[in-house]
Short mmCIF file of C-alpha atoms in Angstrom, two decimals:
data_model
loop_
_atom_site.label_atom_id
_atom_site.label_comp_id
_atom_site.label_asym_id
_atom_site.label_seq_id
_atom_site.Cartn_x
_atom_site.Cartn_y
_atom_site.Cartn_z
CA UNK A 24 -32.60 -20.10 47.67
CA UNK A 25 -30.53 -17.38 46.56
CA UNK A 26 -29.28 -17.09 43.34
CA UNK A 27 -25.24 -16.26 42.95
CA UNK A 28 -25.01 -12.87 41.68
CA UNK A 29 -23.18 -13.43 37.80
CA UNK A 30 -19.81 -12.01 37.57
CA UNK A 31 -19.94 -8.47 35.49
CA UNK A 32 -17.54 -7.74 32.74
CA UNK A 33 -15.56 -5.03 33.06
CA UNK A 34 -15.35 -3.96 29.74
CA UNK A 35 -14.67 -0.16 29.89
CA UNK A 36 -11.35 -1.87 31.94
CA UNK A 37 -10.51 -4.57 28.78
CA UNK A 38 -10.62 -1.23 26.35
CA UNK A 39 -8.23 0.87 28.73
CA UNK A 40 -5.79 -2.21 29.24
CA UNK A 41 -5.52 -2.52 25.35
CA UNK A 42 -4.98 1.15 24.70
CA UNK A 43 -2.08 1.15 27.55
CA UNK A 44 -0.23 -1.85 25.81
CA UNK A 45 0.14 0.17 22.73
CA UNK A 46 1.53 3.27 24.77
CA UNK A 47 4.07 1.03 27.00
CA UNK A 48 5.82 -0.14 23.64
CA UNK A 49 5.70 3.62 22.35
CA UNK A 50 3.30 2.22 19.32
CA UNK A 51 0.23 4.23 20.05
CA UNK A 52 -0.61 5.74 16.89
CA UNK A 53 -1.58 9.53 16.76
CA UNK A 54 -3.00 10.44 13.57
CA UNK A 55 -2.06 14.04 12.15
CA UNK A 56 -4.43 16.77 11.50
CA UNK A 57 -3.86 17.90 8.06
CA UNK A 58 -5.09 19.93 5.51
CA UNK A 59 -3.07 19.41 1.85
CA UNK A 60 -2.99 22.67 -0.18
CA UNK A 61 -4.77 22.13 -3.79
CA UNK A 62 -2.05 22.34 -6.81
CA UNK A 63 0.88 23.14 -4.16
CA UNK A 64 2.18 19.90 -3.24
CA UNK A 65 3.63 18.96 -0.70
CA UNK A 66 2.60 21.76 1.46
CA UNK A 67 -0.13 21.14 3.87
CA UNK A 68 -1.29 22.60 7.32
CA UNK A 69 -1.28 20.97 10.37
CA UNK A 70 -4.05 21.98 12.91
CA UNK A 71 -2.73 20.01 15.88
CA UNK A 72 -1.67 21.97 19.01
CA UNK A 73 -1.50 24.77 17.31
CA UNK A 74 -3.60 27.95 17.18
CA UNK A 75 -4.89 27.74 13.54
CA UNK A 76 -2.96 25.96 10.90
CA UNK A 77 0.55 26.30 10.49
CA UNK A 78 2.73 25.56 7.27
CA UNK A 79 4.43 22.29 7.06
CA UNK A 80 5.84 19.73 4.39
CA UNK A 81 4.55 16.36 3.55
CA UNK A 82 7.34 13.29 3.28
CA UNK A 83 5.36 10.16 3.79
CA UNK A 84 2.17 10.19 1.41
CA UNK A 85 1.45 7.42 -0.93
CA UNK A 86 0.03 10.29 -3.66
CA UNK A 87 3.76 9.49 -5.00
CA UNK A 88 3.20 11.54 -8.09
CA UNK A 89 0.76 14.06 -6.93
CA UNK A 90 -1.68 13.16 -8.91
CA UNK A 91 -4.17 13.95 -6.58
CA UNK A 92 -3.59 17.59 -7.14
CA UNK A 93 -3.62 17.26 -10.87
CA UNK A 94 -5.19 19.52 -12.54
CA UNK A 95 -6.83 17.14 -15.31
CA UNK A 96 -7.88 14.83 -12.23
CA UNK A 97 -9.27 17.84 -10.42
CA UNK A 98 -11.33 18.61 -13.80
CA UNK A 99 -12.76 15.41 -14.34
CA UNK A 100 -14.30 15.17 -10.60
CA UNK A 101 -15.66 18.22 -10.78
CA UNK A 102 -17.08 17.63 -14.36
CA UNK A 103 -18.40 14.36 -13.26
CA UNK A 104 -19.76 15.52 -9.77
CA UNK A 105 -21.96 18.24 -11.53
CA UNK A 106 -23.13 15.73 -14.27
CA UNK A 107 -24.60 12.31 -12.34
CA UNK A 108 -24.12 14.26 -8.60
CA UNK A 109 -22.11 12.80 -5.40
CA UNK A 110 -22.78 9.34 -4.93
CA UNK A 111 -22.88 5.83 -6.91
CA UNK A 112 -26.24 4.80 -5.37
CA UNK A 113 -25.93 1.52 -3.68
CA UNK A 114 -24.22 -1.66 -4.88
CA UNK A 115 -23.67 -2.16 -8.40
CA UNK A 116 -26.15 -5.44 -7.90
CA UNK A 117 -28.35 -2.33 -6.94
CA UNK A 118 -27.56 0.66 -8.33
CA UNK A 119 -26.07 -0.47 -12.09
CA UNK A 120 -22.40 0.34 -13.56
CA UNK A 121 -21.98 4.33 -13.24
CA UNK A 122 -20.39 4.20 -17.35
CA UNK A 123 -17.22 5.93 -15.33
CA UNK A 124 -16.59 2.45 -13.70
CA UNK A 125 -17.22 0.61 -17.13
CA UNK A 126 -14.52 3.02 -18.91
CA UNK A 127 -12.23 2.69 -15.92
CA UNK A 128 -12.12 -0.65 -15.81
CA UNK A 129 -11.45 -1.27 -19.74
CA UNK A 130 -8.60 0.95 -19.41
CA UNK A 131 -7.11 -0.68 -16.54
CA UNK A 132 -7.54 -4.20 -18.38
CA UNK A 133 -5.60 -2.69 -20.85
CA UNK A 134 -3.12 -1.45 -18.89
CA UNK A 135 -2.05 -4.76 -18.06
CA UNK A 136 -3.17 -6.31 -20.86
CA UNK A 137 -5.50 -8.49 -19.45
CA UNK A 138 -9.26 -9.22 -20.68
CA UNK A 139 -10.96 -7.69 -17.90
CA UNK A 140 -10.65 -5.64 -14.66
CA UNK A 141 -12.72 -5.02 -11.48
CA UNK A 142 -12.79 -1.96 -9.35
CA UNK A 143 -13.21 -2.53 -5.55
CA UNK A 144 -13.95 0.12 -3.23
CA UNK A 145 -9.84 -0.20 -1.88
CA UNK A 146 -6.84 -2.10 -2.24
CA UNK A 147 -7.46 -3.62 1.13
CA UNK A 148 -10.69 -4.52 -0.38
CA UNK A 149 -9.75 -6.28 -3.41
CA UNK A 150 -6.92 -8.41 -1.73
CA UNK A 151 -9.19 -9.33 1.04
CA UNK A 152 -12.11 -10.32 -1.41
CA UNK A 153 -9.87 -11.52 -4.36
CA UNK A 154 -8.05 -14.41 -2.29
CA UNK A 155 -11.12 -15.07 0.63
CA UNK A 156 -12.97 -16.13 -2.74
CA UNK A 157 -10.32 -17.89 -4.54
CA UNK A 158 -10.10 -20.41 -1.31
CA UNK A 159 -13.50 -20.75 -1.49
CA UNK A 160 -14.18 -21.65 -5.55
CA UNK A 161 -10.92 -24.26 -5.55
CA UNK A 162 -11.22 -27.05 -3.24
CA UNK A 163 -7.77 -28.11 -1.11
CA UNK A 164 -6.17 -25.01 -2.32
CA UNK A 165 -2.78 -24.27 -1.21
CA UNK A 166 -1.98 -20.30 -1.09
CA UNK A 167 2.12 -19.80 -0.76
CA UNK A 168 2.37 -16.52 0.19
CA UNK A 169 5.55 -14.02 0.93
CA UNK A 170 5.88 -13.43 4.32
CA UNK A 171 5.99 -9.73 4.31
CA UNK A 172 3.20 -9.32 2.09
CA UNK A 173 0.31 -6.80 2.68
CA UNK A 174 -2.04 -6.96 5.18
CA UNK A 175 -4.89 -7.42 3.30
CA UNK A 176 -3.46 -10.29 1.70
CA UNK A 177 -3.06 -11.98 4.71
CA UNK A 178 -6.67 -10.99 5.69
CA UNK A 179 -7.69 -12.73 2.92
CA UNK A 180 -5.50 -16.00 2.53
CA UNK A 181 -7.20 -16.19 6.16
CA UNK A 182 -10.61 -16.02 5.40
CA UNK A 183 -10.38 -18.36 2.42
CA UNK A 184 -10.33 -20.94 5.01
CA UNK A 185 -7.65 -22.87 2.59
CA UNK A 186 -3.99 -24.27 3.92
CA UNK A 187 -1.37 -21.80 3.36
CA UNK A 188 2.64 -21.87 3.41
CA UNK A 189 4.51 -18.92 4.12
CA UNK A 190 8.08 -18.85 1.92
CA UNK A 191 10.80 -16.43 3.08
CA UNK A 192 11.02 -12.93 1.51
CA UNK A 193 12.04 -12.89 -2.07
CA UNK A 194 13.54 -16.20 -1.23
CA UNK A 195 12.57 -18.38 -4.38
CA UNK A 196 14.69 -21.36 -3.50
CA UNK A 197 12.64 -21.68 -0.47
CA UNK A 198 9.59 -21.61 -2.72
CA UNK A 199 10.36 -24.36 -4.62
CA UNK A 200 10.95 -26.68 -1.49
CA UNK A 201 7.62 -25.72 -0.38
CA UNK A 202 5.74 -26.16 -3.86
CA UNK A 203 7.85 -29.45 -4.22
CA UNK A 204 6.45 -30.81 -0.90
CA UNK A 205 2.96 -29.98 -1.57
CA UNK A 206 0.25 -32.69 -2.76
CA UNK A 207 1.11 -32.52 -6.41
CA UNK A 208 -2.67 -32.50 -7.28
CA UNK A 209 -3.83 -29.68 -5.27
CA UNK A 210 -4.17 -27.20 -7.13
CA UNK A 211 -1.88 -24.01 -6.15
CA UNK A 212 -1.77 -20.26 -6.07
CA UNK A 213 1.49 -18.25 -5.08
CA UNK A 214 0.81 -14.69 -3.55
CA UNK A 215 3.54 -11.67 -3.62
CA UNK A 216 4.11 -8.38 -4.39
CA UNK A 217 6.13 -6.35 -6.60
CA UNK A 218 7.56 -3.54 -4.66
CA UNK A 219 7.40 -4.09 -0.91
CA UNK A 220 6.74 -0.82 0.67
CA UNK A 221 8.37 -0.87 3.83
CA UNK A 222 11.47 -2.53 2.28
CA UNK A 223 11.83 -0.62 -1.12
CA UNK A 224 13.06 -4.30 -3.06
CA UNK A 225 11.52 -6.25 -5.71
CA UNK A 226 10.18 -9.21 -5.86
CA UNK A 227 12.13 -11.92 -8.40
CA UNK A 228 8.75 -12.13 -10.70
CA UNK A 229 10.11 -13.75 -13.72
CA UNK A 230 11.59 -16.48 -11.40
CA UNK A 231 8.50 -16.81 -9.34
CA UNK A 232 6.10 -17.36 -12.73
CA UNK A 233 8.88 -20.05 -13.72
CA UNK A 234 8.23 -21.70 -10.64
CA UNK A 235 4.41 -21.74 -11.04
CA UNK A 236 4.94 -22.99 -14.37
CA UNK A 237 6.33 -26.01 -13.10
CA UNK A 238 3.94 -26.80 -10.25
CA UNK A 239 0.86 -26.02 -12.11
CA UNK A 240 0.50 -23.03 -9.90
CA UNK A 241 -1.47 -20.04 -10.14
CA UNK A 242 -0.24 -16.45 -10.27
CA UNK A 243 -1.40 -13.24 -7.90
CA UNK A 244 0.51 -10.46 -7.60
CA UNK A 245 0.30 -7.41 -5.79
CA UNK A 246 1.24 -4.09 -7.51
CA UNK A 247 -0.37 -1.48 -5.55
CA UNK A 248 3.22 0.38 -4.89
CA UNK A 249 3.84 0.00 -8.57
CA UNK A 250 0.87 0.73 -10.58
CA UNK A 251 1.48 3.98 -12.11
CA UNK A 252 5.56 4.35 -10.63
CA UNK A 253 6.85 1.83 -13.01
CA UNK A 254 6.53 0.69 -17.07
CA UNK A 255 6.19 3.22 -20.08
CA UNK A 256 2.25 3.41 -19.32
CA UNK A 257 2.26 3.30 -15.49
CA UNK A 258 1.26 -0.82 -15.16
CA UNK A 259 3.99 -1.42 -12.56
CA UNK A 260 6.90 -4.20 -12.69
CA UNK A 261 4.96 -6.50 -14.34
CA UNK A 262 5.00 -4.40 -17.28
CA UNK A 263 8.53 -2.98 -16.71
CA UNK A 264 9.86 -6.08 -17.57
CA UNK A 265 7.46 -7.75 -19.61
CA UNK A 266 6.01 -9.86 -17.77
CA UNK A 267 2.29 -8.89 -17.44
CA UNK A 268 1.03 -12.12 -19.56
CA UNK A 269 2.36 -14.34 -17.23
CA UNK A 270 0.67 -13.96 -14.03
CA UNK A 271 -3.19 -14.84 -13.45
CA UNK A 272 -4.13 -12.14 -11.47
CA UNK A 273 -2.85 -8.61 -10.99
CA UNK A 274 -4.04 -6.49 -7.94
CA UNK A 275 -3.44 -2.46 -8.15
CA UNK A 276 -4.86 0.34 -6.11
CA UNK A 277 -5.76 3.94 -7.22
CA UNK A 278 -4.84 5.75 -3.95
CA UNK A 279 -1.43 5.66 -4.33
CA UNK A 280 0.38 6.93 -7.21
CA UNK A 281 -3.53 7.41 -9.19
CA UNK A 282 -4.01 9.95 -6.70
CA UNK A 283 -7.51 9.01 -5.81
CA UNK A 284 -9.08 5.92 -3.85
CA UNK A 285 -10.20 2.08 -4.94
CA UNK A 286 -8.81 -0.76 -5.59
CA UNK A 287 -8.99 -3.49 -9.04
CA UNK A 288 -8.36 -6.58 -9.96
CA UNK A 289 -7.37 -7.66 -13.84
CA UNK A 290 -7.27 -11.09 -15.11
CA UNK A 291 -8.83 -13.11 -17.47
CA UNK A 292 -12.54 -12.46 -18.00
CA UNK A 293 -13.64 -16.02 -16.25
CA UNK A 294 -11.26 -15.57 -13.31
CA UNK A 295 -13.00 -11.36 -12.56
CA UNK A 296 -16.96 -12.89 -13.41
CA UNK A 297 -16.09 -15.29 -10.44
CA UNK A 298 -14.57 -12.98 -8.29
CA UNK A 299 -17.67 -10.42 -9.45
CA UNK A 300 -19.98 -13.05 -8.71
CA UNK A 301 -18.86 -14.51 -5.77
CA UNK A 302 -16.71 -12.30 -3.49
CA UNK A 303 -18.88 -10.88 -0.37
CA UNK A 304 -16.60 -7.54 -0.53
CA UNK A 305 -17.65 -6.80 -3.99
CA UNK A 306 -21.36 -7.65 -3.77
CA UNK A 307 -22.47 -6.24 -0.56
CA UNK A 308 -20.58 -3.27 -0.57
CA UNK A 309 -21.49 0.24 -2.05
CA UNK A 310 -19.97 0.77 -5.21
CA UNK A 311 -17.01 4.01 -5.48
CA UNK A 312 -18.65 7.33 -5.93
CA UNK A 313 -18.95 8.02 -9.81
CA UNK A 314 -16.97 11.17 -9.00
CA UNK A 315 -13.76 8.71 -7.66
CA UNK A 316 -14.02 6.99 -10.76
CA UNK A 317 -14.30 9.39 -12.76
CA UNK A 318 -10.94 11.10 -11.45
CA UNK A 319 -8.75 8.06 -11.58
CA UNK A 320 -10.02 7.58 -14.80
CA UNK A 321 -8.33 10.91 -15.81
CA UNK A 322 -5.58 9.84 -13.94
CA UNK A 323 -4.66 6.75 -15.39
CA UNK A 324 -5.03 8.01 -18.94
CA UNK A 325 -2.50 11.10 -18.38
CA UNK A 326 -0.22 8.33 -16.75
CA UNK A 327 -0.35 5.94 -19.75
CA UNK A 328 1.24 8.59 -21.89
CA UNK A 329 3.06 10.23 -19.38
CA UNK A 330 6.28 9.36 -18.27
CA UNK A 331 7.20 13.16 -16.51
CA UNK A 332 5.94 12.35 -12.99
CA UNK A 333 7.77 8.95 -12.77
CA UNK A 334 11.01 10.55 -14.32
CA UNK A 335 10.81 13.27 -12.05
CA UNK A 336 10.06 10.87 -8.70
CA UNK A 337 12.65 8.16 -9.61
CA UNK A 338 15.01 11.36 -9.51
CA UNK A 339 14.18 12.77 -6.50
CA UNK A 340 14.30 9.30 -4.81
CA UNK A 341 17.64 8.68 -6.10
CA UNK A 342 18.73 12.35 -4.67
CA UNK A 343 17.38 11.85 -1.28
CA UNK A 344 18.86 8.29 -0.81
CA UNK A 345 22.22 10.30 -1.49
CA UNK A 346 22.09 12.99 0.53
CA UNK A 347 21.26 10.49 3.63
CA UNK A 348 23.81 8.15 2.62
CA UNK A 349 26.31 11.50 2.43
CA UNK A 350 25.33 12.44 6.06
CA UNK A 351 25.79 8.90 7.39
CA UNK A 352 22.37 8.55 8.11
CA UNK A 353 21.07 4.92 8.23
CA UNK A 354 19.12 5.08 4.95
CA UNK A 355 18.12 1.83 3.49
CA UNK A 356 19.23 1.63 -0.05
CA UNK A 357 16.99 0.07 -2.76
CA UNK A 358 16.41 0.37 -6.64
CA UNK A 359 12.92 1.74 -5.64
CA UNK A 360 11.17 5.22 -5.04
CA UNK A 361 10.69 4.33 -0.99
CA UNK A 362 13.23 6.00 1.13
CA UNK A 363 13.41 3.87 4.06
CA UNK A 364 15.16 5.40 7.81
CA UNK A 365 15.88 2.70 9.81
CA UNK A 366 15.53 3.86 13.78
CA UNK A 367 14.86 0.32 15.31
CA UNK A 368 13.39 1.49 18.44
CA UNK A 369 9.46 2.42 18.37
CA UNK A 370 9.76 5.16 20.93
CA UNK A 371 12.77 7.26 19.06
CA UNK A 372 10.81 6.74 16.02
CA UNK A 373 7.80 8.31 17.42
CA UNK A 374 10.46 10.99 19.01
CA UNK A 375 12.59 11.92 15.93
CA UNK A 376 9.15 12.65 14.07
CA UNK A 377 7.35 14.62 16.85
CA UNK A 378 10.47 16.44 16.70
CA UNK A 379 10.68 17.07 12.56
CA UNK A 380 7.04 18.13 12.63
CA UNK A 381 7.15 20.47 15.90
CA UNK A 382 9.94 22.15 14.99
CA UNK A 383 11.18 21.86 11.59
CA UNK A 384 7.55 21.60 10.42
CA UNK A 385 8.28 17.85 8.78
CA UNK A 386 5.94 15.70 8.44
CA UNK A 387 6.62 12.39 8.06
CA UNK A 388 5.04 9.05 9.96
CA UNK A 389 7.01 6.64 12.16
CA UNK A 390 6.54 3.22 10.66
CA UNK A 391 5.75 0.57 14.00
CA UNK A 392 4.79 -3.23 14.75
CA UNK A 393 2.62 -4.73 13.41
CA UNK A 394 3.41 -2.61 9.93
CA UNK A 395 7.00 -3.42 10.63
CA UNK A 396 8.43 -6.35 12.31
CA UNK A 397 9.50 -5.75 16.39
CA UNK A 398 12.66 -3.68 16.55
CA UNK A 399 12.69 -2.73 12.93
CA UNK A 400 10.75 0.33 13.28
CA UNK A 401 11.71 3.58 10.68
CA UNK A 402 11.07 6.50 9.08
CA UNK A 403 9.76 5.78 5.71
CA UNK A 404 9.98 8.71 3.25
CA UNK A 405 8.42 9.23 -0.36
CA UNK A 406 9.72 12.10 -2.02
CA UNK A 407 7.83 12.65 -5.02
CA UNK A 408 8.74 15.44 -8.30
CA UNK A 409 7.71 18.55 -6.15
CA UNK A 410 10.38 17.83 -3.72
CA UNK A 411 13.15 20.22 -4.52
CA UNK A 412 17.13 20.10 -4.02
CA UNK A 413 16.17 22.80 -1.24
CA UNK A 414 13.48 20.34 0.80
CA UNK A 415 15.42 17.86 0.45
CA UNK A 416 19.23 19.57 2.32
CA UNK A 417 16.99 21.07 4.72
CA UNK A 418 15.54 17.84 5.66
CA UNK A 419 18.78 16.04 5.95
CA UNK A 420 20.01 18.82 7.89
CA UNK A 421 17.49 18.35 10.36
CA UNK A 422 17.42 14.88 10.64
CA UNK A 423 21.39 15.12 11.59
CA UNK A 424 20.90 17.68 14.04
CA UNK A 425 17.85 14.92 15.37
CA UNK A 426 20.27 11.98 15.12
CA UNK A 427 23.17 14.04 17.00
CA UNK A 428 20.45 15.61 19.62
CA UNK A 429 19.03 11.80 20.31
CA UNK A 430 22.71 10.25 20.87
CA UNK A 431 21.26 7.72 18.22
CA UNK A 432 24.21 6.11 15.92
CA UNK A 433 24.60 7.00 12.14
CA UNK A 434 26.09 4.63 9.96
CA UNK A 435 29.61 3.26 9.60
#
């Protein structure tokens, strides 16, 4: 008897078909080819279709301070790099705690004056691992969570395996309804961030804690757009207005306004041994290089006394935001350093910023689904305190020329 011949899988044909859905809604992503030029922020060069580099200007990184190209951060790397060499040599489970990760996280405990702090290898990382765990060590936990927080946060509400309720942005009345409904003994946790990135608002912390003081609810919050931008020693919102002692848990990243790469964790010392002891993404992974470390340890320090970067962003923020107001251009106001462009069409996004790089040598990322919600889709812009007056007419002079060029609408 002959045997039926079993169906093949065309798989090269699965791959192709997923790659063509992001291209027919205009969100295939196209990463740029960059070089940044050291101490001369924010010029780069881009190699892409062209022959060699050619000079262009950076609007979108999350380096909002340029502390990357500090020259004390610069130092410290280098210093530690020819001291202990390149790399961290396994796990910490394997390969100990480089003293640069021991110092680090002290002073980021201190930042936010909490008892203890643990680096991760991202911010992606330590919201993923963080809340996956917390799931796991409270039975019948219920995780409320914002419903435009990060990524990773949803990653790891997910993988905690625990029930979840999502509560409408910022929306605190809607909260409460939800907490109010839940089993009054389970215990609780309420996720949310302090600056959403996309949106430039804030969440209403001091309202939020007041709520988990009355359900018996845990604290996390996410300050990875704020750690460093905000407070008189860099520890975000949460410290801006005074409110760092009230939450259980706060998450921060140093590859944002740090400079560098990695992500922490700071609570109470119980609440990081479990997480330390427990969380898959912090035991099985290689720990940062020693040299990482030991350059956002520089970086934090010159942040906790220094208040010049973060004077000189806010401002340039505040400038931009005018000038596209000025010019009618549909800029999304906020109280926060992101300079949102709303373009609500994925296609003209991806259009106006071919456009601003090819020709006006601009760079600056559309923002797409799933980043953004469908039909929201922008320009998001970070000017930081190396953005002059100058950079920032000649951008808005471009972008109207775009907007006129396009037929798109500018605002009433």
């Amino acid at each position: 008897m002959d045997s039926v011949p079993t169906p093949r899988v065309d798989y090269a044909r699965a791959f192709t078909q997923a790659i063509d859905r992001l291209h027919a809604e205009g969100r295939y992503r196209v990463f740029i080819d960059i070089l940044r030029n050291k101490g001369a922020f924010p010029n780069a060069r881009c190699f892409a279709g062209h022959n060699g580099p050619k000079p262009i200007t950076v609007w979108c990184s999350n380096d909002y301070l340029a502390m990357g190209q500090h020259p004390a951060v610069i130092a410290a790397m280098e210093a530690a790099l020819h001291d202990v060499g390149a790399g961290s040599g396994g796990t910490r489970n394997i390969g100990g705690n480089t003293h640069y990760h021991v110092d680090l996280e002290a002073e980021l405990a201190d930042l936010h004056g909490k008892e203890q702090a643990l680096l991760f290898t991202s911010g992606y990382v330590s919201n993923e691992a963080t809340l996956g765990t917390m799931g796991k060590i409270l039975p019948n936990l219920i995780i409320f969570s914002d419903e435009l927080n990060h990524a990773s946060m949803i990653a790891g509400i997910r993988n905690s395996g625990c029930e979840k309720r999502i509560f409408r942005h910022n929306d605190v009345a809607h909260l409460e309804e939800l907490l109010a409904a839940a089993d009054p003994q389970a215990p609780k946790l309420i996720a949310f961030e302090s600056v959403y990135s996309m949106e430039g608002d804030v969440a209403p912390i001091a309202a939020i804690c007041d709520l988990a003081d009355k359900y018996n609810a845990l604290t996390y919050l996410d300050e990875v757009h704020a750690v460093g931008m905000y407070g008189a020693r860099g520890g975000g919102i949460s410290e801006a207005h005074g409110l760092a002692h009230r939450l259980t848990i706060i998450e921060g990243t140093l590859g944002k306004a740090f400079g560098v790469m990695g992500g922490y964790i700071a609570a109470d010392q119980v609440i990081v041994d479990v997480i330390r002891s427990y969380a898959p993404g912090f035991i099985f992974t290689t720990s940062l290089s020693p040299v990482l470390v030991a350059g956002a340890l520089a970086s934090v320090r010159h942040l906790k006394t220094s208040s010049v970067e973060r004077d000189g962003q806010q401002a340039a923020a505040a400038q931009l935001k005018a000038m596209f107001a000025d010019a009618g251009l549909p800029v999304m106001l906020g109280k926060t350093h992101i300079v949102p462009l709303m373009v609500g069409d994925p296609v003209k996004a991806k259009r106006i910023s071919d456009i601003l790089l090819a020709e006006y040598g601009v760079y600056v990322q559309p923002i797409n689904y799933p980043t953004v919600p469908r039909g929201t889709e922008r320009l998001r812009f970070t000017p930081g305190p190396a953005h002059d007056p100058a950079l920032m007419r000649e951008l808005t002079q471009a972008l109207v020329e775009i907007w006129d060029r396009l037929a798109l609408r500018l605002a009433a």
